[in-house]
Short mmCIF file of C-alpha atoms in Angstrom, two decimals:
data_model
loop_
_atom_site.label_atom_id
_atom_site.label_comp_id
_atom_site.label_asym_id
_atom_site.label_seq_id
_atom_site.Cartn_x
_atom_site.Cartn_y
_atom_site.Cartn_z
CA UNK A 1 89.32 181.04 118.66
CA UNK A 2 88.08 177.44 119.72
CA UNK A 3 89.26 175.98 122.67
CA UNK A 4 90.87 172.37 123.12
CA UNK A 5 89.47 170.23 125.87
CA UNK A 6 91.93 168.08 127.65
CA UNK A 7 92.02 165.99 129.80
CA UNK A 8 92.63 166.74 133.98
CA UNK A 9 95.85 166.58 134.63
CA UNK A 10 96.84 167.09 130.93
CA UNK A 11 98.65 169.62 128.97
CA UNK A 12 97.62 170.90 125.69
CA UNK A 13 100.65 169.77 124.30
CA UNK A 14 100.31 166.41 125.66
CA UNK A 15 96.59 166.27 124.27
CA UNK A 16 98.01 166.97 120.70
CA UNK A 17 100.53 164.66 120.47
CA UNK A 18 97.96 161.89 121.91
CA UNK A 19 95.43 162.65 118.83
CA UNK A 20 98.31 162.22 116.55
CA UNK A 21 99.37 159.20 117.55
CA UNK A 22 95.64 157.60 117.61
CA UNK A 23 95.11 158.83 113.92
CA UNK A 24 98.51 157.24 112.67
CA UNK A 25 97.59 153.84 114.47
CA UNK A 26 94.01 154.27 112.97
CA UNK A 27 95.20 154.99 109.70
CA UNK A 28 98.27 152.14 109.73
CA UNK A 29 94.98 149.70 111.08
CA UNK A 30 93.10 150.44 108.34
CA UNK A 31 96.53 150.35 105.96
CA UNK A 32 96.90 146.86 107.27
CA UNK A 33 93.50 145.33 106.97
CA UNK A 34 93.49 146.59 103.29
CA UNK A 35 96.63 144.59 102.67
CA UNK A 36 95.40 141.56 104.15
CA UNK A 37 92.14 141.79 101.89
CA UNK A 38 94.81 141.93 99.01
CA UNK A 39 96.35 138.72 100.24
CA UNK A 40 93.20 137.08 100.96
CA UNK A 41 91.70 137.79 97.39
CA UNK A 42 95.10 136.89 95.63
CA UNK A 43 94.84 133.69 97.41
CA UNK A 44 91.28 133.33 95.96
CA UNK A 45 92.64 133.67 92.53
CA UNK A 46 95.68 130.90 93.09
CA UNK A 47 93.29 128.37 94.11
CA UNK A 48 91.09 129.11 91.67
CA UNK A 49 93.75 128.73 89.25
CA UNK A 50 95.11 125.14 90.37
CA UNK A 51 91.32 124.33 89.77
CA UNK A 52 91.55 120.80 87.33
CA UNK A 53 90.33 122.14 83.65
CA UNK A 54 86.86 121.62 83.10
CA UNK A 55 85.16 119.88 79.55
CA UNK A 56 84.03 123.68 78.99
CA UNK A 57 87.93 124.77 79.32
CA UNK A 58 89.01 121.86 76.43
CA UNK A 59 88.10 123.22 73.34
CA UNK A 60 90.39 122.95 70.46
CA UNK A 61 89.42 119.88 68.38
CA UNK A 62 92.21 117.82 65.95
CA UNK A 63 95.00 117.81 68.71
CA UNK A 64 96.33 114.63 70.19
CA UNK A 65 95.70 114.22 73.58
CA UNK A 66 99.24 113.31 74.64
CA UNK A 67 99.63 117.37 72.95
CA UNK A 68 97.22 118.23 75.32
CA UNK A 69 98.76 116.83 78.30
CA UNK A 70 102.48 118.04 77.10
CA UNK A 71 101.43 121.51 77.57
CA UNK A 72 98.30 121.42 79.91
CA UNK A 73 98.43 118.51 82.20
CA UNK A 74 96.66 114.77 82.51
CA UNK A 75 93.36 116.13 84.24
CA UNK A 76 92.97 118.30 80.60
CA UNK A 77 94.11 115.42 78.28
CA UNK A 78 91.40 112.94 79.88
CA UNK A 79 88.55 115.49 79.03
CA UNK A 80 89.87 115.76 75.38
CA UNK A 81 89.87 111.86 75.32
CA UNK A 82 86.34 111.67 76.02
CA UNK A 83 85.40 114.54 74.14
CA UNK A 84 86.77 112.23 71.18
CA UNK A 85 85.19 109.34 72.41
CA UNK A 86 88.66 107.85 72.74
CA UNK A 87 89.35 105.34 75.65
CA UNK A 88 90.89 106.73 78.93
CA UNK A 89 94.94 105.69 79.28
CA UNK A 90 94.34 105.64 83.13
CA UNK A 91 94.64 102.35 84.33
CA UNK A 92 93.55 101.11 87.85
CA UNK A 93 97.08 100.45 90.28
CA UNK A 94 96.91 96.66 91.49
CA UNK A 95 95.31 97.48 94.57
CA UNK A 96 92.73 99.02 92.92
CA UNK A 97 92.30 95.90 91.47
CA UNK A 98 92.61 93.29 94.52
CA UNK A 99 91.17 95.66 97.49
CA UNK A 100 87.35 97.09 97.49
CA UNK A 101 88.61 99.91 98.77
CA UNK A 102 85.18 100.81 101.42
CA UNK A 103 84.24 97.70 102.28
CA UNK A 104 83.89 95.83 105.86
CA UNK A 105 87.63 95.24 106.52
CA UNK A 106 86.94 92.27 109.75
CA UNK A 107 86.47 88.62 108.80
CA UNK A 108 83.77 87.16 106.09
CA UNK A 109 83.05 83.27 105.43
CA UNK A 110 85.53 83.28 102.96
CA UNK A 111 88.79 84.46 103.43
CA UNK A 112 92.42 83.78 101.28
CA UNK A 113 95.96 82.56 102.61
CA UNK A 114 99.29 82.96 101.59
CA UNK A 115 102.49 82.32 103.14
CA UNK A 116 106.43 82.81 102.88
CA UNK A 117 108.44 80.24 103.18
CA UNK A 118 112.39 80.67 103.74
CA UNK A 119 115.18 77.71 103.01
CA UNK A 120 116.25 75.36 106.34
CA UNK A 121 118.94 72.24 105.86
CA UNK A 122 122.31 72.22 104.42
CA UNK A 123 121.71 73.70 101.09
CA UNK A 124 118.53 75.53 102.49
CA UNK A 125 116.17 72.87 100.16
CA UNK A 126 114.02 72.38 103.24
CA UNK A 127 111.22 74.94 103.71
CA UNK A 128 109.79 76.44 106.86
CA UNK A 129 107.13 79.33 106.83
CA UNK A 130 108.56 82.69 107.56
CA UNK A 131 105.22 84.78 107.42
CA UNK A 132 101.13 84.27 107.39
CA UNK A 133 98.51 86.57 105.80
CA UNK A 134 94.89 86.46 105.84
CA UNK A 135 93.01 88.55 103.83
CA UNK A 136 89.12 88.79 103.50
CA UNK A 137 86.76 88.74 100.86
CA UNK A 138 87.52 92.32 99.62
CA UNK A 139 90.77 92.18 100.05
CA UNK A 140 91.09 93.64 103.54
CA UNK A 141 94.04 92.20 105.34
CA UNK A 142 92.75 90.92 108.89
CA UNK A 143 95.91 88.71 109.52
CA UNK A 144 99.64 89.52 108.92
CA UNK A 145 102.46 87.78 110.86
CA UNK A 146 105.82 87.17 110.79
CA UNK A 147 107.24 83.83 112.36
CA UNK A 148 110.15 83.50 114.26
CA UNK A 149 112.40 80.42 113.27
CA UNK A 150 111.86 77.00 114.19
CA UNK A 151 115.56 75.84 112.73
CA UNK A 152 118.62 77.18 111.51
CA UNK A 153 118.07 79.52 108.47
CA UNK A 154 120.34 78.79 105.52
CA UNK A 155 118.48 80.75 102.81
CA UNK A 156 116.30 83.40 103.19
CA UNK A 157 115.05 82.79 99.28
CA UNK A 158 114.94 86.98 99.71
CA UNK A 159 114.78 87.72 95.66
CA UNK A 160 111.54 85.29 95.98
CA UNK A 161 109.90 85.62 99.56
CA UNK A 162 110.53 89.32 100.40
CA UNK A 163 111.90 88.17 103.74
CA UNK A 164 114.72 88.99 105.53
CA UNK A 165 116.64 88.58 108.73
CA UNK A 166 115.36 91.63 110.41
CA UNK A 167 111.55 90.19 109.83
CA UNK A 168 111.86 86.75 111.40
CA UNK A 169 114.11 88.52 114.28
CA UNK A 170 110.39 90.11 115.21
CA UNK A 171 108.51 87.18 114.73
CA UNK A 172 106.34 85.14 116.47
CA UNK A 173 106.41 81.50 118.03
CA UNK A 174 105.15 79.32 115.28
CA UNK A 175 102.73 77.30 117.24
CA UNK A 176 100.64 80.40 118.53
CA UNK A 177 100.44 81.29 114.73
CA UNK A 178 99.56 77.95 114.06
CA UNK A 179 96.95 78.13 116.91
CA UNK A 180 95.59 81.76 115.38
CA UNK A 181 95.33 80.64 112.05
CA UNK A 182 93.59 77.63 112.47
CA UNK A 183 90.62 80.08 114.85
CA UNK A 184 90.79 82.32 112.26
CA UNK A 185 90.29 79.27 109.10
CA UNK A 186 87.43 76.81 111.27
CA UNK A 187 84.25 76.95 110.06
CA UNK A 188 85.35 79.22 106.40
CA UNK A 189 86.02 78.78 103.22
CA UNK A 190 89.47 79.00 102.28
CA UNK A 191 91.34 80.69 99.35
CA UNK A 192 94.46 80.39 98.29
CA UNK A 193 96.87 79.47 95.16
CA UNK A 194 98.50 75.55 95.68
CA UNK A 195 96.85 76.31 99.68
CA UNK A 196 97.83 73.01 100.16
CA UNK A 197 101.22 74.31 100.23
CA UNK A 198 100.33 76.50 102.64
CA UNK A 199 98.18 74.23 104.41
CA UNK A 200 101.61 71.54 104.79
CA UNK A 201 104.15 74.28 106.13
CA UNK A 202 101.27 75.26 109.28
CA UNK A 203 101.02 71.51 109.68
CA UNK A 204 97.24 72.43 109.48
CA UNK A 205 94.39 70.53 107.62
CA UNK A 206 91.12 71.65 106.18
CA UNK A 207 87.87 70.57 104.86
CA UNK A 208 88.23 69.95 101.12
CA UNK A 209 85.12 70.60 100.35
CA UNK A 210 85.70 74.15 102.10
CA UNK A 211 88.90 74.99 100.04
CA UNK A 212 89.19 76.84 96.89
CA UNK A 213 92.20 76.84 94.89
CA UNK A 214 92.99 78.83 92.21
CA UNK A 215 95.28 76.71 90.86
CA UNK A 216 93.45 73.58 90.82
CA UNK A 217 89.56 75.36 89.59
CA UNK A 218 89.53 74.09 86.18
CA UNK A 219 88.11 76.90 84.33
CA UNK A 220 90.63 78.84 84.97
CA UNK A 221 93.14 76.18 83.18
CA UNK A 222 91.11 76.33 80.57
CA UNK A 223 91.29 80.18 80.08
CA UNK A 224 95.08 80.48 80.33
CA UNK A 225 95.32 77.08 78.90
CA UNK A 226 97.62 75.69 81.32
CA UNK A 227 97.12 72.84 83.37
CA UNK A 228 99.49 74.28 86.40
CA UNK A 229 98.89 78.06 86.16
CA UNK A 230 100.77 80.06 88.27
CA UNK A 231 99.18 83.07 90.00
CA UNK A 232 101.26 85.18 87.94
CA UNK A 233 100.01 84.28 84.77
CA UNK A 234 96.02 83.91 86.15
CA UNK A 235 96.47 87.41 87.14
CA UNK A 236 98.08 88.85 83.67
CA UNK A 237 95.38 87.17 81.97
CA UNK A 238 92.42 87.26 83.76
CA UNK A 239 92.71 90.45 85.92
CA UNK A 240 95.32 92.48 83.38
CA UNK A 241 97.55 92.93 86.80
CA UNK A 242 100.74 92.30 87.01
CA UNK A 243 102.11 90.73 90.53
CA UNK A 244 104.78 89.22 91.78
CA UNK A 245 107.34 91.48 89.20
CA UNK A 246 110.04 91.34 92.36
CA UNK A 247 109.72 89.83 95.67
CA UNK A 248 106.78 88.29 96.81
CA UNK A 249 104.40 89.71 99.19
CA UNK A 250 102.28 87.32 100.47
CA UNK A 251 99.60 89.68 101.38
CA UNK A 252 99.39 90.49 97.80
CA UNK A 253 99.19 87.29 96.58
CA UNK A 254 96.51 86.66 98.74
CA UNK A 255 94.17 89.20 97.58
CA UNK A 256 94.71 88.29 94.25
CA UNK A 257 93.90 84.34 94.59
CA UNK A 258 91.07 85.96 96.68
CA UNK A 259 90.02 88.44 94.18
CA UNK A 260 89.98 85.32 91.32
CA UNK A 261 87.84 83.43 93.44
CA UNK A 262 85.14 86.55 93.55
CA UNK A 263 85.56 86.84 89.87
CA UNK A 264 83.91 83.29 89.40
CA UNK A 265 82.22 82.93 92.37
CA UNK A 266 78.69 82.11 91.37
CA UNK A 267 79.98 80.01 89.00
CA UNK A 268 82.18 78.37 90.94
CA UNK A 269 80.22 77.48 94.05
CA UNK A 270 77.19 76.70 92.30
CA UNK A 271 79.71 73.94 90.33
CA UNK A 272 80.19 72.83 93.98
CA UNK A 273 76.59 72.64 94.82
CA UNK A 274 75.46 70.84 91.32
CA UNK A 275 78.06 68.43 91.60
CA UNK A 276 77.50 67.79 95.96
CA UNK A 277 73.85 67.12 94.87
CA UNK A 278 72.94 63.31 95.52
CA UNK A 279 72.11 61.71 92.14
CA UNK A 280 68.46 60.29 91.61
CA UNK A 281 69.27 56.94 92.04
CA UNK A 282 70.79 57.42 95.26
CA UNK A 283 67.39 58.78 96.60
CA UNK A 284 65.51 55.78 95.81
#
């Protein structure tokens, strides 16, 4: 008969009962680490399956995309589309359309204005500006203040301006925006839609030949065939966004007269640089 060795000081019964116990804990160890394998490989197989469908996966031919994306998703009905040489339905949101999304957000030597104006007087007819935004030549905001009062408000114009009580409440004094803008506009060229507007309620003046105003370039008249476009309408047709469908966000309007400046750029400045040349009689 074989002998058990135990330990000093321990009894043979005491030696059995600690061998069980280390196989049960060995064998619920190994019990456990199997089950987490399970869940770990399960999990491999859900991601996998929320995986977008690839052209490979889109196969069936004759069935109308919007079918397809019924009963599979978007991601599938887009790879049918082009598999049919159909156009995509995706369209780009607005600020896909006004904002390079990486670019250099700091200033650049052109930059666009807008600004909200909200009602002063007895019947509120009177303007006073209510917020300032800057953007730069991608579209990156770089300025964005509101403007606490400098009279009684009688009309916040909220339907139009976006602005409310709560926003001039937080505002700033209007000459130290008056003071930042005009750092912020020296020496640039200046975009904006009617930015003399803008210009008038900052009590602020700029080089003319440093301004460029979307309302006034006529080439754009010409292609919406208006001779006072609005921004709305140079936007619908030129850019095929939509803005200002509710209240008015003047940071949004500024990178849109900002991103229909880039769209004619080179034309437009080198207008500006034909038409600044001195004539040849001049030289003589």
């Amino acid at each position: 008969m074989k002998s058990e060795r135990t330990a000093p000081g321990e009894s043979l019964g005491d030696a059995r009962s600690n061998r069980k116990e280390f196989k049960a804990k060995r064998k619920n160890g190994n019990s456990e680490t199997k089950q987490g394998d399970i869940k770990h490989k399960k999990r491999k197989r859900d991601e996998r399956a929320e995986q977008p469908p690839t052209e490979d996966d889109i196969w069936f031919d004759g069935v109308d995309p919007e079918d397809i994306e019924a009963a599979i998703g978007p991601e599938a009905a887009e790879v049918a589309r082009r598999k049919m040489g159909l156009e995509s339905t995706s369209k780009p949101t607005v600020e896909q359309v006004l904002v390079k999304e990486k670019a250099f957000s700091g200033l650049t030597k052109a930059v666009a204005m807008d600004c909200e104006m909200i009602g002063v007087g007895p019947q509120g007819e009177d303007s006073i500006v209510a917020r300032v935004s800057i953007v730069n030549q991608f579209g990156k905001c770089v300025y964005d203040k509101y403007v606490k009062p400098t009279e009684k408000v009688t009309d916040y114009r909220t339907e139009v301006s976006g602005i409310r009580p709560e926003d001039t409440k937080k505002g700033e004094d209007f000459k130290k925006i008056q003071e930042e803008v005009a750092d912020i506009l020296r020496g640039r060229i200046l975009v904006g839609h009617a930015v003399h507007n803008d210009l008038k309620i900052l009590f602020l003046d700029h080089p003319k030949k440093k301004i460029r105003d979307t309302q006034r370039y006529k080439p754009f008249k010409q292609k919406v065939k208006s001779g006072r476009p609005s921004l709305k309408l140079l936007c619908e047709k030129l850019l095929n966004v939509k803005v200002q469908t509710s209240e008015h966000c003047s940071i949004q309007d500024a990178q849109a007269a900002m991103r229909l400046y880039t769209l004619e750029k080179k034309q437009w400045e080198a207008a500006i640089k034909e038409k600044t040349k001195p004539k040849k009689n001049e030289t003589l």
